[in-house]
Amino acid sequence: MKYLFIACFLTLLFFNTVNAQETERWDKEVSAKPNSNQQWFKDAKFGMFIHWGLFAEAGGTWNGKNYYGISEWMMNRGKIPAADYAALAKKFNPTQFSAKEWAQLAKDAGMKYMVITAKHHEGFAMFDSKVSDFNIVKATPYHQDPMKPLAQAVRNAGLKFGFYYSQFLDWHEPDGGGNKWDFNETKKDYQAYYHTKSIPQIKELLTNYGPLGLIWFDMPGGLSKDETQSLINDVRKIQPGCLISSRVGNGLGDFKDYGDGEIPATVSTTGAWEALFTHNDSWGYSKFDYNFKTPKEIIRLLTTVSSKGGNLILNVGPDSSGRMPAYSVKYLRQAGKWLKINGEAIYGTTAGFINPQPWGLTTAKPHKLYLHVFERPKNGFILVPGLQQIKKAYLLANKQQLAFIKTTGGISIKLPYLTDDYNTVIALDLIDKPLTPDPNAPVTVSDQYTSNALDAINAHPFGKTKIKSITYSHYFGDWKHVPCVIEMTTPQDSAVFHANITEPGDYKVTLEYACAPAQAKQEGVMSLNEKEYQFETLPISDYESHKPLLFIKQTIAITTIKKAGLYQLNIRPLHSGTELFKLKTIWLEPIN
Ligand code: FHN
């Protein structure tokens, strides 16, 4: 059983690596040639992803066994014979489905586009397809095409509509990608699959459901770059305005999709891009996954992605009766209420030009900077480093003007007493041109906050040290991505952090890292404030991408900063050995 899990996991990991490689290739080959239709997408910032299919009928359970993680992969993980799995269609009857309600929920959530799975890897068409009878009209007691009314309702609500289509993986078809348990991989004819099912169904979707804002391809395979380009040409011919996701493959597409659940540490493209997250931890409906992101988490996730210049598409997984999960409805609506008041600081913005601060993040528009305050400073003043002058500062929610003064470090703004627990937005009317973001600017550390983070992406690596996003999962396919400082094995390998400590005082220094037990008990040293602090790593967690990666917070120093100013923290192994650890964050906590 264990080997079966690992085999499935490796399949998913392989295809996710393919996805990751696609995003790399996309940077080089496409982002410089933006598609003229993409401005609506770049302004939209927030979309709804819907994964709906026969997997919703199973809800993650098959023959009494629960499949934790992404429920839509159950057929693959359980190696369920295609004929047995297809029987789910006989029970699939979404009588509670309401196109209007789903469109209204997306609108109420403040989302500007919707993408729904027309056919996922299970091969089942959730639309009226003449290409294959394995579809919702022919094979279920529902006998209706939900996509037609949904497309119309979404457009009537003023949102763009698009389809997700798994163009290569198809576990129902002998020549489709991915099903090695029913069909002999060596005998597969992918071209036959593309030309008898995949491409004809894509053309049905492009032809029969009105103007599409986008088509979201996924898990590319089996096509050369020229064949992919010819598929793109087909899309352009039928729907010239329809944007195409980078997971069409071969470094092509109109907008870049990062990995599942990934926020890029540094944005590597000038083009349109999207971060994609599940609302709980599964794309498809799961009876037992209640790990729903709260409204505050949704707003902060959206703000974080917007502060980097991208879109967030957030997924919901309806059940087989056609109902959205109750917590998705409730929490998306609450997030939408915040957007109704503060949406100006999200929609149509570009990346903020001030680096992340202890108080929060920024987004920008011409002559405007929006400060998204997540953490309230003790003294009620937030510092915007680097700004020399502004015209006005006001609370976006009620336009209340805020007092501000120019200081040597930048503009200091007095926060109103009442702030928004999700995210308080302050708008600045600018006088100067936007500053050019400096990725090497020192990280602000202030005693006005409970703690200050120096994250791995702020580190300057020396020697063989690398900064890399480490991917791991809790269950199957619920990917987490954590940038870490890694591969420090000798005293010549180091990570240097630059901090602008704005107030003197005592600070507790805590390292947050993962360290495999076999590599633990190695000594490291941090130099700060003209002192060296030695420490010994603790045995925490082996790293395997299909298992949770555990981190520990280990305090290694208390240091007394006598004078505010620029400081350098240098972390390195004391002796040569194996990798010291995977360092996620250095925390500086003021001891007031
Ligand atoms: O295998 C799919 C998965 O089921 C889901 O559709 C995600 C959404 O991005 N895409 C693939 C894994 O990356």
Coordinates of C-alpha atoms and ligand atoms in Angstrom, one line a residue:
M1 CA 0.0 0.0 0.0
K2 CA 2.8 2.3 1.0
Y3 CA 4.5 1.8 -2.4
L4 CA 1.2 2.4 -4.1
F5 CA 0.9 5.8 -2.3
I6 CA 4.5 6.7 -3.2
A7 CA 3.9 5.7 -6.9
C8 CA 0.8 8.0 -7.1
F9 CA 2.6 10.7 -5.2
L10 CA 5.6 10.5 -7.6
T11 CA 3.1 10.7 -10.5
L12 CA 1.6 13.8 -9.1
L13 CA 5.0 15.1 -8.1
F14 CA 6.2 14.5 -11.7
F15 CA 3.3 16.4 -13.2
N16 CA 3.8 19.2 -10.7
T17 CA 7.4 19.3 -11.6
V18 CA 6.3 19.5 -15.2
N19 CA 4.0 22.4 -14.1
A20 CA 6.9 24.0 -12.4
Q21 CA 9.1 23.6 -15.4
E22 CA 6.4 25.1 -17.6
T23 CA 6.3 28.2 -15.4
E24 CA 10.1 28.5 -15.7
R25 CA 10.0 28.1 -19.5
W26 CA 7.0 30.6 -19.6
D27 CA 9.1 33.3 -18.0
K28 CA 11.7 33.1 -20.8
E29 CA 9.5 32.6 -23.7
V30 CA 6.2 34.4 -23.2
S31 CA 6.0 37.0 -20.5
A32 CA 7.7 39.5 -22.7
K33 CA 5.0 39.3 -25.3
P34 CA 1.8 40.2 -23.4
N35 CA -1.5 39.3 -25.0
S36 CA -3.5 42.5 -25.7
N37 CA -6.6 40.9 -24.0
Q38 CA -5.0 40.5 -20.7
Q39 CA -5.6 43.9 -19.1
W40 CA -9.0 42.8 -17.6
F41 CA -7.2 39.8 -16.1
K42 CA -4.5 41.9 -14.6
D43 CA -7.0 44.3 -13.1
A44 CA -9.4 41.5 -11.9
K45 CA -7.0 40.3 -9.1
F46 CA -9.5 37.8 -7.7
G47 CA -11.2 34.8 -9.3
M48 CA -13.2 31.7 -8.3
F49 CA -12.0 28.3 -9.3
I50 CA -14.5 25.4 -9.1
H51 CA -13.6 21.8 -9.2
W52 CA -16.7 19.8 -9.9
G53 CA -17.0 16.3 -11.3
L54 CA -17.9 12.7 -10.4
F55 CA -15.2 12.9 -7.7
A56 CA -17.8 15.1 -5.8
E57 CA -20.1 12.1 -5.6
A58 CA -17.4 10.1 -3.9
G59 CA -16.3 13.0 -1.7
G60 CA -13.0 11.3 -1.1
T61 CA -14.4 8.0 0.0
W62 CA -14.3 4.7 -2.0
N63 CA -15.5 1.3 -0.7
G64 CA -15.4 2.7 2.9
K65 CA -11.8 4.0 2.6
N66 CA -11.1 7.7 3.0
Y67 CA -8.6 9.4 0.8
Y68 CA -7.2 12.4 2.6
G69 CA -5.8 15.2 0.5
I70 CA -7.0 16.3 -2.9
S71 CA -10.1 14.2 -3.4
E72 CA -10.3 14.5 -7.2
W73 CA -7.2 12.2 -7.4
M74 CA -9.0 9.3 -5.6
M75 CA -9.4 7.3 -8.8
N76 CA -5.6 7.4 -9.4
R77 CA -4.7 6.8 -5.8
G78 CA -7.1 3.9 -5.4
K79 CA -6.2 2.5 -8.8
I80 CA -10.0 2.3 -9.3
P81 CA -10.8 0.5 -12.6
A82 CA -12.3 3.0 -15.0
A83 CA -15.5 0.9 -15.4
D84 CA -16.1 0.8 -11.7
Y85 CA -15.4 4.5 -11.2
A86 CA -17.7 5.4 -14.1
A87 CA -20.6 3.9 -12.1
L88 CA -20.5 7.1 -10.0
A89 CA -22.3 8.8 -12.9
K90 CA -25.4 6.8 -12.2
K91 CA -25.7 8.4 -8.8
F92 CA -24.6 11.9 -9.8
N93 CA -27.7 14.1 -9.7
P94 CA -27.1 17.7 -8.7
T95 CA -30.7 18.7 -8.2
Q96 CA -29.7 21.5 -5.8
F97 CA -27.5 23.2 -8.4
S98 CA -28.3 26.8 -9.1
A99 CA -26.3 28.6 -11.7
K100 CA -27.6 31.9 -10.4
E101 CA -26.6 31.2 -6.8
W102 CA -23.1 30.2 -7.8
A103 CA -22.7 33.3 -10.0
Q104 CA -24.1 35.5 -7.2
L105 CA -21.7 33.9 -4.6
A106 CA -18.7 34.7 -6.8
K107 CA -20.0 38.3 -7.2
D108 CA -20.7 38.6 -3.5
A109 CA -17.2 37.4 -2.8
G110 CA -15.8 40.2 -4.9
M111 CA -14.4 37.8 -7.5
K112 CA -14.2 39.1 -11.1
Y113 CA -14.0 35.8 -13.0
M114 CA -14.9 32.1 -12.6
V115 CA -13.1 29.0 -14.0
I116 CA -14.9 25.6 -13.7
T117 CA -13.7 22.1 -14.5
A118 CA -15.4 21.1 -17.7
K119 CA -13.4 17.8 -17.7
H120 CA -10.9 16.8 -15.0
H121 CA -8.5 13.9 -15.1
E122 CA -11.3 11.4 -14.5
G123 CA -12.3 12.1 -18.1
F124 CA -16.0 12.9 -17.3
A125 CA -17.5 15.8 -19.3
M126 CA -19.5 18.1 -17.0
F127 CA -21.1 19.4 -20.2
D128 CA -23.2 18.2 -23.1
S129 CA -20.5 16.7 -25.3
K130 CA -21.2 15.0 -28.7
V131 CA -17.7 13.7 -28.6
S132 CA -18.1 11.2 -25.8
D133 CA -21.2 9.9 -24.1
F134 CA -19.3 9.9 -20.8
N135 CA -20.9 13.2 -19.9
I136 CA -23.4 14.7 -17.5
V137 CA -26.3 14.8 -19.9
K138 CA -26.0 11.2 -21.2
A139 CA -24.6 9.3 -18.3
T140 CA -26.4 10.7 -15.2
P141 CA -30.0 10.9 -14.0
Y142 CA -29.6 14.7 -14.1
H143 CA -29.7 14.8 -17.9
Q144 CA -28.9 18.5 -18.1
D145 CA -25.9 20.6 -19.0
P146 CA -25.1 22.9 -16.0
M147 CA -22.4 24.7 -17.9
K148 CA -24.7 26.5 -20.3
P149 CA -26.8 28.3 -17.6
L150 CA -23.7 28.8 -15.4
A151 CA -21.8 30.6 -18.2
Q152 CA -24.8 32.8 -18.8
A153 CA -25.4 33.6 -15.1
V154 CA -21.8 34.4 -14.6
R155 CA -21.7 36.8 -17.5
N156 CA -25.0 38.3 -16.4
A157 CA -23.4 39.0 -13.0
G158 CA -20.7 41.0 -14.8
L159 CA -17.9 38.4 -14.4
K160 CA -15.7 36.7 -17.0
F161 CA -16.3 33.0 -17.4
G162 CA -13.8 30.3 -18.3
F163 CA -13.3 26.5 -18.4
Y164 CA -10.7 24.3 -16.9
Y165 CA -9.9 21.4 -19.2
S166 CA -7.4 18.6 -18.5
Q167 CA -6.1 18.3 -22.0
F168 CA -3.8 15.3 -21.5
L169 CA -4.5 13.3 -18.3
D170 CA -7.7 11.3 -18.8
W171 CA -8.0 8.2 -16.6
H172 CA -11.1 7.0 -18.4
E173 CA -9.6 6.6 -21.9
P174 CA -7.2 3.9 -23.0
D175 CA -5.1 6.5 -24.9
G176 CA -5.5 9.3 -22.4
G177 CA -2.6 10.2 -20.1
G178 CA -2.1 8.8 -16.6
N179 CA -4.1 5.6 -16.2
K180 CA -1.4 2.9 -16.0
W181 CA -3.5 0.5 -13.9
D182 CA -6.2 -0.3 -16.6
F183 CA -4.2 0.4 -19.8
N184 CA -0.8 -0.4 -21.0
E185 CA 1.2 2.8 -21.1
T186 CA 3.5 1.5 -23.9
K187 CA 0.5 0.9 -26.2
K188 CA -1.1 4.4 -25.7
D189 CA -1.6 6.7 -28.7
Y190 CA -1.7 10.2 -27.3
Q191 CA -2.2 11.7 -30.7
A192 CA -5.3 9.6 -31.2
Y193 CA -6.6 10.8 -27.8
Y194 CA -5.9 14.5 -28.6
H195 CA -7.6 14.2 -32.0
T196 CA -10.6 12.1 -31.1
K197 CA -11.5 13.5 -27.6
S198 CA -9.3 16.3 -26.1
I199 CA -9.2 18.8 -29.0
P200 CA -12.8 18.1 -30.3
Q201 CA -14.1 18.6 -26.7
I202 CA -12.1 21.8 -26.3
K203 CA -13.6 23.0 -29.6
E204 CA -17.1 22.2 -28.2
L205 CA -16.4 24.3 -25.1
L206 CA -15.0 27.2 -27.2
T207 CA -18.0 27.1 -29.6
N208 CA -21.1 26.3 -27.5
Y209 CA -20.9 28.4 -24.3
G210 CA -20.5 32.0 -25.5
P211 CA -17.5 34.3 -25.1
L212 CA -14.9 32.9 -22.7
G213 CA -12.5 35.1 -20.7
L214 CA -10.0 32.3 -20.4
I215 CA -9.4 28.6 -20.8
W216 CA -7.4 26.9 -18.0
F217 CA -5.3 24.0 -19.2
D218 CA -3.6 21.7 -16.7
M219 CA -0.9 19.0 -16.4
P220 CA 0.4 19.3 -20.0
G221 CA 1.9 16.2 -21.8
G222 CA 2.0 14.4 -25.1
L223 CA 2.3 17.4 -27.4
S224 CA 5.3 19.0 -29.0
K225 CA 5.7 22.8 -28.8
D226 CA 4.4 23.1 -32.4
E227 CA 1.4 20.9 -31.6
T228 CA 0.7 23.1 -28.5
Q229 CA 1.0 26.2 -30.6
S230 CA -1.4 24.8 -33.1
L231 CA -3.9 24.1 -30.3
I232 CA -3.4 27.7 -29.2
N233 CA -4.1 28.8 -32.8
D234 CA -7.3 26.8 -32.8
V235 CA -8.4 28.6 -29.6
R236 CA -7.5 32.0 -31.0
K237 CA -9.5 31.2 -34.2
I238 CA -12.7 30.3 -32.3
Q239 CA -12.3 32.7 -29.3
P240 CA -9.8 35.4 -30.2
G241 CA -10.3 37.2 -26.8
C242 CA -9.9 34.0 -24.7
L243 CA -6.8 34.0 -22.5
I244 CA -4.8 30.7 -22.2
S245 CA -3.1 29.5 -19.0
S246 CA 0.6 28.6 -19.0
R247 CA -0.2 25.0 -18.1
V248 CA -1.1 24.6 -21.8
G249 CA 2.5 23.6 -21.7
N250 CA 5.7 24.0 -23.7
G251 CA 6.4 27.5 -22.2
L252 CA 3.3 29.0 -23.9
G253 CA 0.1 30.6 -22.8
D254 CA -1.1 34.2 -21.9
F255 CA -0.8 34.2 -18.2
K256 CA 1.5 32.3 -15.8
D257 CA 0.1 29.9 -13.2
Y258 CA 2.5 29.2 -10.3
G259 CA 2.5 25.9 -8.4
D260 CA -0.6 24.8 -6.4
G261 CA -0.7 26.8 -3.2
E262 CA 2.4 28.8 -4.1
I263 CA 3.1 32.5 -3.7
P264 CA 6.3 33.3 -5.6
A265 CA 9.0 34.5 -3.3
T266 CA 10.2 36.7 -6.0
V267 CA 8.0 37.4 -9.1
S268 CA 10.0 36.3 -12.1
T269 CA 7.7 37.7 -14.8
T270 CA 6.5 41.0 -16.1
G271 CA 3.4 39.4 -17.5
A272 CA 0.1 38.5 -16.0
W273 CA 0.2 35.7 -13.4
E274 CA -2.0 33.9 -11.0
A275 CA -1.5 32.2 -7.6
L276 CA -4.0 29.4 -7.0
F277 CA -5.2 28.1 -3.7
T278 CA -7.9 25.8 -2.4
H279 CA -10.3 27.1 0.2
N280 CA -9.8 24.0 2.3
D281 CA -7.0 21.6 1.3
S282 CA -8.8 19.8 -1.6
W283 CA -9.7 21.0 -5.0
G284 CA -12.6 18.5 -5.3
Y285 CA -15.3 18.1 -2.7
S286 CA -14.1 16.2 0.4
K287 CA -16.5 15.1 3.1
F288 CA -13.9 15.4 5.8
D289 CA -11.7 18.4 4.9
Y290 CA -12.9 21.3 7.1
N291 CA -9.6 23.2 7.0
F292 CA -11.3 26.2 5.4
K293 CA -9.4 29.5 5.2
T294 CA -11.1 32.1 7.4
P295 CA -12.3 35.5 5.9
K296 CA -9.2 37.1 7.4
E297 CA -6.9 34.5 5.8
I298 CA -8.6 34.9 2.5
I299 CA -8.2 38.7 2.5
R300 CA -4.6 38.5 3.7
L301 CA -3.8 35.9 1.0
L302 CA -5.4 38.1 -1.7
T303 CA -3.5 41.2 -0.4
T304 CA -0.2 39.3 -0.3
V305 CA -0.6 38.1 -3.9
S306 CA -1.8 41.5 -5.1
S307 CA 1.1 43.2 -3.3
K308 CA 3.3 41.2 -5.6
G309 CA 1.3 42.2 -8.7
G310 CA -0.6 38.9 -9.3
N311 CA -4.1 37.4 -9.2
L312 CA -5.5 35.0 -6.6
I313 CA -7.8 32.3 -8.0
L314 CA -9.4 30.6 -5.0
N315 CA -11.0 27.2 -5.4
V316 CA -14.3 25.9 -4.0
G317 CA -15.4 22.2 -4.3
P318 CA -19.2 21.8 -4.6
D319 CA -20.8 18.5 -3.6
S320 CA -22.7 16.2 -5.9
S321 CA -26.0 17.6 -5.0
G322 CA -24.8 20.9 -6.5
R323 CA -24.3 22.7 -3.1
M324 CA -21.3 24.8 -2.3
P325 CA -19.7 23.9 1.1
A326 CA -21.5 26.1 3.8
Y327 CA -18.2 27.5 5.1
S328 CA -17.2 28.5 1.6
V329 CA -20.4 30.4 1.1
K330 CA -20.2 32.1 4.6
Y331 CA -16.5 33.0 4.4
L332 CA -16.4 34.1 0.8
R333 CA -19.3 36.4 1.5
Q334 CA -17.5 37.9 4.5
A335 CA -14.4 38.5 2.4
G336 CA -16.6 40.1 -0.2
K337 CA -17.9 42.6 2.4
W338 CA -14.3 43.8 3.1
L339 CA -13.7 44.1 -0.7
K340 CA -16.8 46.1 -1.1
I341 CA -15.3 48.8 1.2
N342 CA -11.6 48.4 0.3
G343 CA -11.6 47.0 -3.2
E344 CA -10.0 50.2 -4.6
A345 CA -6.7 49.0 -3.0
I346 CA -6.9 45.6 -4.7
Y347 CA -8.6 45.8 -8.1
G348 CA -6.6 47.4 -10.9
T349 CA -3.5 47.8 -8.6
T350 CA 0.1 46.9 -9.4
A351 CA 2.7 45.6 -7.0
G352 CA 3.5 47.9 -4.1
F353 CA 6.9 49.6 -4.4
I354 CA 7.7 49.5 -0.6
N355 CA 9.1 46.2 0.6
P356 CA 7.1 44.2 3.2
Q357 CA 7.1 46.1 6.6
P358 CA 6.4 44.8 10.1
W359 CA 3.0 46.5 9.8
G360 CA 2.1 45.0 6.4
L361 CA 2.2 45.3 2.6
T362 CA 1.6 47.8 -0.2
T363 CA -0.2 47.9 -3.5
A364 CA -0.1 50.8 -6.0
K365 CA -2.0 52.8 -8.6
P366 CA -0.7 55.9 -10.5
H367 CA -0.1 58.6 -7.9
K368 CA -1.4 56.4 -5.1
L369 CA 0.1 54.0 -2.6
Y370 CA -2.1 51.7 -0.5
L371 CA -0.8 50.6 2.9
H372 CA -2.3 47.3 4.0
V373 CA -1.9 47.3 7.8
F374 CA -2.0 43.8 9.2
E375 CA -0.2 44.5 12.5
R376 CA -0.9 47.6 14.6
P377 CA 2.2 49.2 16.2
K378 CA 2.1 49.9 19.9
N379 CA 2.6 53.6 19.5
G380 CA 0.0 53.9 16.7
F381 CA 2.5 55.3 14.2
I382 CA 3.5 53.4 11.0
L383 CA 6.6 54.2 9.2
V384 CA 6.7 54.1 5.4
P385 CA 10.5 54.0 4.7
G386 CA 12.0 55.9 1.8
L387 CA 9.0 58.2 1.1
Q388 CA 10.1 61.8 1.2
Q389 CA 6.8 63.6 0.9
I390 CA 3.1 62.9 0.3
K391 CA 0.1 65.0 -0.4
K392 CA -2.4 63.3 1.8
A393 CA -3.0 60.2 3.9
Y394 CA -6.5 58.9 4.7
L395 CA -8.3 55.8 5.9
L396 CA -9.7 54.2 2.7
A397 CA -12.8 52.9 4.5
N398 CA -14.2 56.3 5.5
K399 CA -11.8 58.8 3.9
Q400 CA -10.8 60.1 7.4
Q401 CA -7.6 62.2 6.9
L402 CA -4.7 61.0 9.0
A403 CA -1.8 63.1 10.5
F404 CA 1.6 62.4 9.2
I405 CA 5.1 63.7 9.7
K406 CA 8.3 63.5 7.7
T407 CA 11.1 61.7 9.6
T408 CA 14.7 60.8 8.6
G409 CA 13.5 57.3 7.9
G410 CA 10.5 58.2 5.8
I411 CA 6.9 59.2 6.4
S412 CA 5.3 58.4 9.7
I413 CA 1.5 58.2 9.8
K414 CA -0.7 58.2 12.8
L415 CA -3.2 55.2 12.7
P416 CA -6.8 55.8 13.7
Y417 CA -7.8 54.2 16.9
L418 CA -10.3 51.8 15.3
T419 CA -8.7 49.5 12.7
D420 CA -9.9 46.6 10.7
D421 CA -8.8 43.2 12.1
Y422 CA -8.6 41.7 8.6
N423 CA -6.5 44.5 7.0
T424 CA -6.7 48.3 7.6
V425 CA -6.1 50.2 4.3
I426 CA -4.5 53.6 4.3
A427 CA -4.4 55.5 1.0
L428 CA -1.6 57.9 0.2
D429 CA -1.9 60.5 -2.5
L430 CA 1.7 60.8 -3.8
I431 CA 3.6 63.8 -5.0
D432 CA 6.8 62.0 -6.1
K433 CA 7.1 59.4 -8.7
P434 CA 6.8 55.8 -7.3
L435 CA 10.1 54.6 -5.8
T436 CA 11.9 51.8 -7.5
P437 CA 11.6 48.8 -5.2
D438 CA 15.0 47.7 -3.8
P439 CA 15.0 44.0 -3.1
N440 CA 18.2 44.5 -1.1
A441 CA 16.8 47.2 1.1
P442 CA 17.3 46.4 4.8
V443 CA 14.3 44.8 6.6
T444 CA 12.7 47.2 9.1
V445 CA 12.9 45.8 12.7
S446 CA 11.0 47.8 15.3
D447 CA 10.2 47.5 19.0
Q448 CA 6.6 48.6 18.2
Y449 CA 5.7 45.1 17.1
T450 CA 5.5 41.9 19.0
S451 CA 8.0 40.4 16.7
N452 CA 9.8 41.1 13.5
A453 CA 10.6 38.6 10.7
L454 CA 13.7 38.3 8.7
D455 CA 12.5 35.7 6.1
A456 CA 14.7 33.5 4.0
I457 CA 13.9 35.6 0.9
N458 CA 15.6 38.6 2.7
A459 CA 18.8 36.6 3.0
H460 CA 22.0 37.3 0.9
P461 CA 23.6 33.9 0.3
F462 CA 27.4 33.4 0.2
G463 CA 29.5 30.3 -0.6
K464 CA 27.4 27.3 -1.6
T465 CA 24.4 28.7 0.3
K466 CA 21.1 28.7 -1.6
I467 CA 17.6 30.2 -1.0
K468 CA 15.0 27.8 -2.3
S469 CA 11.3 27.2 -2.0
I470 CA 10.8 23.9 -0.2
T471 CA 7.7 22.0 -1.3
Y472 CA 6.0 19.5 1.0
S473 CA 2.5 18.3 1.7
H474 CA 0.5 17.1 4.7
Y475 CA -1.8 14.7 2.9
F476 CA -1.7 13.9 -0.9
G477 CA -1.4 16.9 -3.2
D478 CA -2.1 19.6 -0.7
W479 CA 1.1 21.4 -1.5
K480 CA 2.9 23.9 0.9
H481 CA 5.8 26.0 -0.3
V482 CA 8.3 27.6 2.2
P483 CA 11.3 29.5 1.0
C484 CA 14.3 28.4 3.1
V485 CA 18.1 29.1 3.4
I486 CA 19.6 25.7 2.6
E487 CA 22.9 23.9 1.7
M488 CA 25.1 25.6 4.3
T489 CA 27.7 22.9 5.0
T490 CA 31.0 24.8 5.7
P491 CA 32.0 28.0 7.6
Q492 CA 32.4 29.6 4.1
D493 CA 28.7 29.1 3.4
S494 CA 26.7 31.9 5.1
A495 CA 23.5 33.8 4.9
V496 CA 23.6 37.5 5.6
F497 CA 20.5 39.6 6.6
H498 CA 20.4 43.4 6.7
A499 CA 18.2 45.0 9.3
N500 CA 17.3 48.6 10.0
I501 CA 16.6 48.4 13.7
T502 CA 14.6 51.6 14.4
E503 CA 14.7 51.6 18.2
P504 CA 17.5 50.6 20.6
G505 CA 16.7 48.0 23.3
D506 CA 17.0 44.3 24.1
Y507 CA 15.9 41.9 21.4
K508 CA 15.4 38.2 21.6
V509 CA 16.8 36.4 18.5
T510 CA 15.0 33.1 17.5
L511 CA 15.8 30.9 14.6
E512 CA 12.9 29.0 12.9
Y513 CA 14.2 26.0 11.0
A514 CA 13.8 22.4 10.0
C515 CA 16.6 20.0 10.7
A516 CA 16.8 16.2 9.9
P517 CA 17.6 14.2 13.1
A518 CA 20.6 12.6 11.3
Q519 CA 22.0 16.1 10.6
A520 CA 21.2 17.6 14.0
K521 CA 23.6 18.5 16.8
Q522 CA 25.9 20.5 14.5
E523 CA 27.0 23.8 15.7
G524 CA 26.2 27.1 14.0
V525 CA 27.1 30.7 14.8
M526 CA 25.3 34.0 14.3
S527 CA 27.2 37.2 14.4
L528 CA 25.2 40.3 15.3
N529 CA 26.0 43.6 17.0
E530 CA 29.7 42.8 17.2
K531 CA 29.1 39.5 19.1
E532 CA 29.1 35.9 18.1
Y533 CA 26.3 33.6 19.4
Q534 CA 27.0 29.8 19.0
F535 CA 24.2 27.3 18.9
E536 CA 23.6 23.6 18.3
T537 CA 20.8 22.5 15.9
L538 CA 18.0 20.3 17.3
P539 CA 16.7 17.1 15.6
I540 CA 13.3 18.0 14.1
S541 CA 12.1 16.7 10.8
D542 CA 13.4 14.7 7.8
Y543 CA 12.5 16.3 4.5
E544 CA 10.4 14.2 2.2
S545 CA 8.1 16.1 -0.2
H546 CA 5.2 13.9 0.5
K547 CA 5.3 14.4 4.2
P548 CA 4.8 17.4 6.6
L549 CA 8.0 19.4 7.1
L550 CA 8.2 20.4 10.7
F551 CA 9.9 23.6 11.9
I552 CA 11.1 24.6 15.4
K553 CA 11.7 28.1 16.9
Q554 CA 15.0 28.0 18.9
T555 CA 16.1 31.2 20.7
I556 CA 19.8 31.6 20.4
A557 CA 20.5 35.0 21.7
I558 CA 19.4 38.1 23.5
T559 CA 21.2 41.1 22.2
T560 CA 21.2 44.7 23.4
I561 CA 21.0 47.2 20.6
K562 CA 22.5 50.5 21.9
K563 CA 21.7 52.6 18.9
A564 CA 19.1 52.5 16.2
G565 CA 20.5 51.9 12.7
L566 CA 21.6 49.4 10.2
Y567 CA 22.8 46.0 11.5
Q568 CA 24.0 42.8 9.8
L569 CA 23.1 39.3 10.9
N570 CA 25.4 36.6 9.6
I571 CA 24.5 32.9 10.1
R572 CA 26.9 30.1 9.2
P573 CA 28.1 26.6 10.2
L574 CA 30.9 26.6 12.9
H575 CA 32.6 23.6 11.3
S576 CA 32.3 21.7 8.0
G577 CA 29.6 18.9 8.0
T578 CA 26.3 18.2 6.4
E579 CA 23.6 20.8 5.8
L580 CA 23.3 22.9 8.9
F581 CA 19.5 23.3 8.6
K582 CA 16.7 24.6 6.4
L583 CA 16.3 28.1 7.8
K584 CA 12.8 29.6 7.3
T585 CA 12.9 32.9 9.4
I586 CA 15.0 34.7 12.0
W587 CA 12.6 36.4 14.5
L588 CA 13.6 39.5 16.4
E589 CA 11.4 40.1 19.4
P590 CA 11.7 43.3 21.4
I591 CA 11.9 42.8 25.1
N592 CA 10.2 46.0 26.2
Ligands
FHN1 O1 -3.8 17.3 -10.8 C1 -4.4 18.6 -10.8 C2 -5.2 18.8 -9.5 O2 -6.2 17.8 -9.4 C3 -5.9 20.2 -9.6 O3 -6.8 20.3 -10.7 C4 -4.7 21.2 -9.7 C5 -5.3 22.6 -9.7 O4 -4.2 23.4 -10.0 N1 -4.0 20.9 -10.9 C6 -3.4 19.7 -11.0 C7 -2.2 19.5 -9.9 O5 -1.4 20.7 -10.1

